Amino acid sequence: MSDLIGYLVTGLGIGAGFALVASGLVAIYRVTRVVNFAQGAFAVLAAMLAASLLGAGVPHGLAELGGVTLGALTGLIVGAVAIGRPGTSPGTSLIVTLGLGVLAYAVEILIWGDQPRSYPGVPGVADLAGARLQAHYLLIIAVTAPVFALMAWFFTRTDLGRALSACASNRYAAQVVGIDVRRMGLLAFTIGGALGGLAGVLTTPVQQVTFDSDVALIVNGFAAAVLGGLTRPVIALAGGLLLGVAQTLAAGYGGGAYQVEVALVLMLTVMIVQAARTGPVAETAR
Amino acid sequence: MTAVVETRALTVRYSGATALDGVDLTVHDHEMVALIGANGAGKSTLVKALSGLLRPDSGTITVSGRLAQVPEGREMFGDLTVDDNLRLGGWRNGRGGRDTTGVYELLPELAGIRTRRAGALSGGQQQMVAIGRALMARPDILVIDELSLGLAPLIVTTLVGHLRALNTDRGLAVLLIEQNARLALDLCDRAYVLEAGRIALHGRAAALARDPRVAAAYLGGHIEVTS
């Protein structure tokens, strides 16, 4: 029983990271129709910078904030390259993000080398209803929950958020009322970058980061996001948490080697079922 | 009378094909003007050019004052509420210009559905939201691309009533692009007939309604005889 609680909370902590990456993908896809394959790179860059800043004596909090800011900035740059030129099709932009994701490897290796990095998070072990788990998982959950609440508020209760939702809902109508859809796309990329960055700085203390950590993040994040057809943030959140829990349970009771396969099987199943029911993902989004 | 919208020799080409060819069109303030024409005559191209969504290849467009568009097909933000749709109509006005109260006074039918999802509304309700959203821009001229298309006659009558009131009470100019030529010619002061990207005819709406060429092409061959 206490094992189970431990796995669940750990799973929610890991899942929160996936959910953040997934919601970044969703934020970008909804507004721009671009599947951003550079999403994992935001997390890696943010984590690497946070590790360096902490190593240089910058206090916790500030270092992580620096990482998230780099994530947001990288998001803006990726967005500018991917959708900055008017008339670029979402398919072309997708390839551009894929290319930038690979370019990020080179930059990361050049600056930080190819060795795994980590830094201490919340120290110690928490005791939760008899279950013992790393206290840092609780911090991940405690930070992610209000971030999602804040996003829900932003997208439905502020005019800027409404304008982003408007671009997602009807791009042409958004142009008719005078919303600059390209600028909104860049804003979405920036938000996606910050969310990816947050995932990176939050999870690095429990999962070392290397230049190619983005693969696991993007696979899991995409699997969570695709549950909601890449357009529903709440389902992406639920999907991310579910994936985290499923993987921790699979690792805890089965073998640790099959974690990514859980995500891949789930993602493929969802995509096949969706394709059989309503056609390709891109079309279900309308 | 001063012109709110004026195009001179407006020409738009799509990959070689000419959609608009030297169009001269004027709408004065307080005026209701109809633009009729068959499918593919270039009506929607003209709307997009007037709204700045499309760059003309040559010619000029002069808009003095604010222009707001009611797009063809109503183009709702389907996932958003009626009230959010209206608020976004005031996007260009900045934060201070997004209060929706005035629109609910002008279009009281919307007040009862303000929290409903726009995508779940009937066509007539959506058309009213589209008009309300355009009014949020505080326009001097409303460009309406297909008012009556797909709507029940009763709803069209209500919408026409609102437009007349907006025109007479608030001096709002209207450029109405309309499939239903009879409706458009009845409602408006002047009219243009667009054929293959050119203005084929223009003049007083009442006179055009009696023109045999208009009757044959757009009014089902019948000339309305009025005494």
GROMACS .gro file of N, CA and C in nm, chain A residues 159-160 162-163 165-166 169-170 172-179 184, chain B residues 48 53 69 71 75-80 84 87-88 91-92 98 133:
model
  102
  159ASP      N    1  -0.773   3.968  -2.181
  159ASP     CA    2  -0.797   3.995  -2.323
  159ASP      C    3  -0.686   3.937  -2.411
  160LEU      N    4  -0.562   3.941  -2.359
  160LEU     CA    5  -0.451   3.883  -2.437
  160LEU      C    6  -0.471   3.732  -2.452
  162ARG      N    7  -0.760   3.578  -2.433
  162ARG     CA    8  -0.875   3.559  -2.524
  162ARG      C    9  -0.832   3.572  -2.669
  163ALA      N   10  -0.741   3.667  -2.694
  163ALA     CA   11  -0.694   3.687  -2.832
  163ALA      C   12  -0.618   3.563  -2.880
  165SER      N   13  -0.672   3.258  -2.769
  165SER     CA   14  -0.776   3.158  -2.791
  165SER      C   15  -0.851   3.186  -2.921
  166ALA      N   16  -0.868   3.314  -2.951
  166ALA     CA   17  -0.938   3.351  -3.074
  166ALA      C   18  -0.860   3.304  -3.196
  169SER      N   19  -0.919   2.948  -3.229
  169SER     CA   20  -1.056   2.913  -3.266
  169SER      C   21  -1.085   2.945  -3.412
  170ASN      N   22  -1.044   3.061  -3.458
  170ASN     CA   23  -1.075   3.102  -3.595
  170ASN      C   24  -0.975   3.208  -3.640
  172TYR      N   25  -0.904   3.333  -3.932
  172TYR     CA   26  -0.950   3.436  -4.025
  172TYR      C   27  -1.026   3.545  -3.949
  173ALA      N   28  -1.117   3.499  -3.861
  173ALA     CA   29  -1.194   3.597  -3.783
  173ALA      C   30  -1.102   3.682  -3.696
  174ALA      N   31  -0.995   3.621  -3.645
  174ALA     CA   32  -0.899   3.696  -3.564
  174ALA      C   33  -0.838   3.809  -3.647
  175GLN      N   34  -0.806   3.778  -3.773
  175GLN     CA   35  -0.751   3.882  -3.860
  175GLN      C   36  -0.855   3.990  -3.888
  176VAL      N   37  -0.981   3.947  -3.904
  176VAL     CA   38  -1.089   4.042  -3.933
  176VAL      C   39  -1.103   4.144  -3.820
  177VAL      N   40  -1.094   4.100  -3.694
  177VAL     CA   41  -1.110   4.195  -3.584
  177VAL      C   42  -0.979   4.270  -3.554
  178GLY      N   43  -0.874   4.239  -3.631
  178GLY     CA   44  -0.752   4.318  -3.618
  178GLY      C   45  -0.646   4.259  -3.527
  179ILE      N   46  -0.657   4.131  -3.494
  179ILE     CA   47  -0.554   4.066  -3.414
  179ILE      C   48  -0.440   4.026  -3.507
  184MET      N   49   0.072   3.687  -3.224
  184MET     CA   50   0.015   3.595  -3.127
  184MET      C   51   0.087   3.460  -3.133
  334LYS      N   52  -1.224   4.182  -4.879
  334LYS     CA   53  -1.092   4.160  -4.818
  334LYS      C   54  -0.999   4.278  -4.844
  339LEU      N   55  -0.708   4.301  -4.565
  339LEU     CA   56  -0.657   4.165  -4.552
  339LEU      C   57  -0.590   4.119  -4.681
  355GLN      N   58  -1.584   4.480  -4.047
  355GLN     CA   59  -1.635   4.381  -4.140
  355GLN      C   60  -1.719   4.275  -4.069
  357PRO      N   61  -1.793   3.923  -4.169
  357PRO     CA   62  -1.744   3.836  -4.276
  357PRO      C   63  -1.848   3.735  -4.324
  361GLU      N   64  -1.809   3.351  -3.937
  361GLU     CA   65  -1.675   3.336  -3.879
  361GLU      C   66  -1.671   3.363  -3.729
  362MET      N   67  -1.746   3.284  -3.654
  362MET     CA   68  -1.745   3.296  -3.509
  362MET      C   69  -1.614   3.246  -3.450
  363PHE      N   70  -1.579   3.295  -3.330
  363PHE     CA   71  -1.483   3.226  -3.245
  363PHE      C   72  -1.566   3.121  -3.171
  364GLY      N   73  -1.578   3.004  -3.232
  364GLY     CA   74  -1.677   2.905  -3.188
  364GLY      C   75  -1.659   2.854  -3.046
  365ASP      N   76  -1.534   2.848  -2.998
  365ASP     CA   77  -1.510   2.795  -2.864
  365ASP      C   78  -1.532   2.901  -2.756
  366LEU      N   79  -1.546   3.026  -2.799
  366LEU     CA   80  -1.555   3.134  -2.701
  366LEU      C   81  -1.702   3.174  -2.681
  370ASP      N   82  -1.723   3.709  -2.509
  370ASP     CA   83  -1.582   3.713  -2.550
  370ASP      C   84  -1.569   3.747  -2.698
  373ARG      N   85  -1.614   4.119  -2.711
  373ARG     CA   86  -1.496   4.188  -2.657
  373ARG      C   87  -1.383   4.194  -2.759
  374LEU      N   88  -1.362   4.080  -2.828
  374LEU     CA   89  -1.253   4.074  -2.925
  374LEU      C   90  -1.280   4.166  -3.043
  377TRP      N   91  -1.093   4.477  -3.014
  377TRP     CA   92  -0.948   4.457  -2.996
  377TRP      C   93  -0.867   4.579  -3.036
  378ARG      N   94  -0.902   4.640  -3.151
  378ARG     CA   95  -0.823   4.753  -3.201
  378ARG      C   96  -0.835   4.876  -3.110
  384ARG      N   97  -1.335   4.800  -2.484
  384ARG     CA   98  -1.385   4.663  -2.495
  384ARG      C   99  -1.506   4.637  -2.406
  419ARG      N  100  -2.012   4.210  -3.297
  419ARG     CA  101  -1.866   4.210  -3.289
  419ARG      C  102  -1.808   4.322  -3.376
   0.00000   0.00000   0.00000
